[in-house]
Tab-separated table of N, CA and C in Angstrom:
chain	number	residue	atom	x	y	z
P	1	GLY	N	117.795	49.175	128.450
P	1	GLY	CA	119.468	49.252	126.989
P	1	GLY	C	119.185	50.225	126.289
P	2	ASN	N	119.471	50.770	125.432
P	2	ASN	CA	118.838	51.837	124.328
P	2	ASN	C	118.209	51.459	123.315
P	3	SER	N	117.890	49.671	123.369
P	3	SER	CA	116.343	49.369	122.652
P	3	SER	C	115.185	50.149	122.901
P	4	ASP	N	115.331	50.689	124.177
P	4	ASP	CA	114.220	50.797	124.804
P	4	ASP	C	113.339	52.005	123.991
P	5	PHE	N	114.161	52.840	122.807
P	5	PHE	CA	113.604	53.771	122.423
P	5	PHE	C	113.346	53.214	121.276
P	6	MET	N	113.465	51.881	120.555
P	6	MET	CA	113.101	50.946	119.389
P	6	MET	C	111.742	51.091	119.272
P	7	LEU	N	110.761	50.921	117.853
P	7	LEU	CA	109.612	50.825	118.486
P	7	LEU	C	109.506	49.218	117.808
P	8	HIS	N	110.146	48.334	117.437
P	8	HIS	CA	110.664	47.237	117.275
P	8	HIS	C	111.808	46.750	118.006
P	9	LYS	N	111.845	45.982	118.884
P	9	LYS	CA	113.056	45.483	119.472
P	9	LYS	C	113.811	44.473	118.921
P	10	PRO	N	115.146	44.686	119.091
P	10	PRO	CA	115.671	44.042	118.070
P	10	PRO	C	115.954	42.374	118.383
P	11	ALA	N	115.163	41.520	118.941
P	11	ALA	CA	114.766	40.058	118.869
P	11	ALA	C	113.781	40.173	117.750
P	12	GLN	N	112.671	41.407	118.067
P	12	GLN	CA	112.196	41.281	117.456
P	12	GLN	C	112.201	40.800	115.606
P	13	ILE	N	112.924	42.049	115.449
P	13	ILE	CA	113.428	42.546	113.886
P	13	ILE	C	114.048	40.852	113.528
P	14	LEU	N	114.807	40.451	114.300
P	14	LEU	CA	115.778	39.442	114.775
P	14	LEU	C	115.078	38.204	113.437
P	15	ALA	N	114.279	37.603	114.226
P	15	ALA	CA	112.678	36.786	114.351
P	15	ALA	C	111.749	37.353	112.653
P	16	GLU	N	111.766	38.106	112.277
P	16	GLU	CA	111.268	38.474	111.287
P	16	GLU	C	111.616	38.205	110.040
P	17	ILE	N	112.884	39.012	110.593
P	17	ILE	CA	114.176	38.921	108.839
P	17	ILE	C	114.090	37.195	109.137
P	18	SER	N	114.602	36.512	109.873
P	18	SER	CA	114.742	35.102	109.955
P	18	SER	C	113.818	34.266	109.005
P	19	ASP	N	112.359	34.705	109.514
P	19	ASP	CA	111.421	33.700	108.425
P	19	ASP	C	111.559	33.921	107.070
P	20	PHE	N	112.688	34.838	105.934
P	20	PHE	CA	112.549	34.788	104.981
P	20	PHE	C	113.708	34.737	104.456
P	21	MET	N	115.059	34.744	105.672
P	21	MET	CA	116.092	34.921	104.976
P	21	MET	C	116.987	34.461	105.423
P	22	TYR	N	118.047	33.586	105.378
P	22	TYR	CA	119.475	33.288	106.811
P	22	TYR	C	120.108	34.619	106.815
P	23	LEU	N	120.826	34.098	107.889
P	23	LEU	CA	121.430	35.524	108.400
P	23	LEU	C	122.842	34.570	108.511
P	24	GLU	N	124.004	35.081	108.312
P	24	GLU	CA	125.086	35.374	108.544
P	24	GLU	C	126.118	36.024	109.488
P	25	ASP	N	127.153	35.626	109.971
P	25	ASP	CA	128.258	35.885	110.842
P	25	ASP	C	128.377	37.522	109.611
P	26	GLY	N	128.462	38.567	110.778
P	26	GLY	CA	128.808	39.571	109.646
P	26	GLY	C	128.182	40.521	109.080
P	27	ASP	N	126.605	39.801	109.294
P	27	ASP	CA	125.056	40.756	107.774
P	27	ASP	C	124.919	41.763	109.363
P	28	VAL	N	124.453	43.126	108.616
P	28	VAL	CA	124.437	43.878	109.142
P	28	VAL	C	123.069	44.289	108.699
P	29	ILE	N	122.497	44.568	109.799
P	29	ILE	CA	120.093	44.416	109.630
P	29	ILE	C	120.306	46.485	110.004
P	30	MET	N	120.164	47.124	109.092
P	30	MET	CA	119.547	48.603	109.255
P	30	MET	C	118.285	48.747	108.837
P	31	THR	N	117.972	49.720	109.798
P	31	THR	CA	116.326	49.518	110.053
P	31	THR	C	115.585	51.158	109.370
P	32	GLY	N	116.495	52.087	109.829
P	32	GLY	CA	116.289	53.024	109.149
P	32	GLY	C	115.708	54.265	110.606
P	33	THR	N	115.020	55.388	110.070
P	33	THR	CA	115.142	56.125	111.322
P	33	THR	C	113.570	57.154	110.772
P	34	PRO	N	112.972	58.120	112.196
P	34	PRO	CA	111.674	58.797	111.942
P	34	PRO	C	112.594	60.064	110.488
P	35	ALA	N	111.791	60.741	109.951
P	35	ALA	CA	111.715	61.403	109.334
P	35	ALA	C	112.680	62.586	110.011
P	36	GLY	N	113.616	62.928	109.463
P	36	GLY	CA	114.589	64.593	109.907
P	36	GLY	C	115.453	64.171	110.570
P	37	VAL	N	115.784	62.728	110.897
P	37	VAL	CA	117.037	62.247	111.320
P	37	VAL	C	118.307	62.322	110.679
P	38	GLY	N	118.433	62.280	109.900
P	38	GLY	CA	119.279	62.145	109.302
P	38	GLY	C	119.319	61.129	108.017
P	39	GLU	N	120.270	61.118	106.772
P	39	GLU	CA	119.817	60.475	105.983
P	39	GLU	C	121.819	60.047	105.681
P	40	VAL	N	121.901	58.599	104.771
P	40	VAL	CA	122.969	57.916	104.711
P	40	VAL	C	123.581	58.495	103.169
P	41	THR	N	124.103	59.009	103.545
P	41	THR	CA	125.023	60.016	102.315
P	41	THR	C	126.411	58.722	101.608
P	42	ALA	N	126.861	59.135	100.379
P	42	ALA	CA	127.898	58.362	100.154
P	42	ALA	C	129.175	59.569	100.922
P	43	GLY	N	129.972	58.430	101.655
P	43	GLY	CA	130.753	59.594	102.541
P	43	GLY	C	131.011	59.364	103.744
P	44	SER	N	129.165	58.748	104.343
P	44	SER	CA	129.296	58.579	105.664
P	44	SER	C	129.508	57.483	106.319
P	45	ILE	N	130.329	57.719	107.219
P	45	ILE	CA	130.340	56.472	108.206
P	45	ILE	C	129.898	56.289	109.738
P	46	PHE	N	130.102	54.916	109.283
P	46	PHE	CA	129.451	54.032	110.682
P	46	PHE	C	130.572	53.395	111.118
P	47	SER	N	129.946	53.070	112.729
P	47	SER	CA	130.168	52.537	113.236
P	47	SER	C	130.078	51.756	114.480
P	48	VAL	N	130.017	50.488	114.645
P	48	VAL	CA	129.394	50.035	115.641
P	48	VAL	C	130.642	49.098	116.917
P	49	THR	N	130.103	49.450	117.824
P	49	THR	CA	130.659	48.553	119.218
P	49	THR	C	129.912	47.128	119.147
P	50	LEU	N	130.002	45.742	119.969
P	50	LEU	CA	129.082	45.118	120.212
P	50	LEU	C	129.895	44.551	121.416
P	51	TYR	N	128.612	44.764	122.665
P	51	TYR	CA	129.092	43.626	123.667
P	51	TYR	C	128.995	42.726	124.183
P	52	ALA	N	129.022	41.806	124.907
P	52	ALA	CA	128.311	40.841	125.561
P	52	ALA	C	128.894	40.084	127.140
P	53	ASN	N	127.876	40.373	128.116
P	53	ASN	CA	127.994	40.268	129.137
P	53	ASN	C	129.449	41.452	129.878
P	54	GLY	N	129.006	42.547	129.529
P	54	GLY	CA	129.862	43.629	129.356
P	54	GLY	C	131.127	43.543	129.217
P	55	GLN	N	131.905	42.523	128.292
P	55	GLN	CA	132.958	43.004	127.135
P	55	GLN	C	132.986	43.004	125.955
P	56	ARG	N	133.533	43.526	125.587
P	56	ARG	CA	133.585	44.621	124.049
P	56	ARG	C	134.158	42.709	122.938
P	57	ILE	N	133.032	42.844	122.043
P	57	ILE	CA	133.466	40.847	121.727
P	57	ILE	C	133.898	41.745	120.234
P	58	LEU	N	133.111	43.053	119.588
P	58	LEU	CA	133.301	43.040	118.014
P	58	LEU	C	133.380	44.726	118.361
P	59	ALA	N	134.368	45.282	116.891
P	59	ALA	CA	134.083	46.740	116.723
P	59	ALA	C	134.701	47.177	115.599
P	60	TYR	N	133.586	47.754	114.587
P	60	TYR	CA	133.452	47.467	113.119
P	60	TYR	C	132.875	49.058	112.604
P	61	LYS	N	134.408	49.638	111.927
P	61	LYS	CA	133.625	51.102	111.399
P	61	LYS	C	133.628	51.049	109.420
P	62	TRP	N	133.046	51.753	108.859
P	62	TRP	CA	133.078	51.145	107.612
P	62	TRP	C	132.655	52.622	107.496
P	63	ARG	N	132.496	53.096	105.902
P	63	ARG	CA	131.840	54.355	105.185
P	63	ARG	C	131.305	53.915	103.998
P	64	ALA	N	130.203	54.803	103.929
P	64	ALA	CA	129.575	54.644	102.754
P	64	ALA	C	129.690	54.573	101.262
P	65	GLU	N	129.411	54.411	100.696
P	65	GLU	CA	130.222	54.209	99.222
P	65	GLU	C	128.807	54.933	98.163
């Protein structure tokens, strides 16, 4: 999957965050990127689609302010 290119796997990130805060449905975790990839600026558009067992279970889009 796409997580093959990540330094820290999603399960590892979730486990560490869960050690010091409670995560709720709808929470978004942004992890950052290497220098030069791009930055978030006002007006940036983000979209996410979540699949489970090959079925789309969530699609969401938002704009950074």
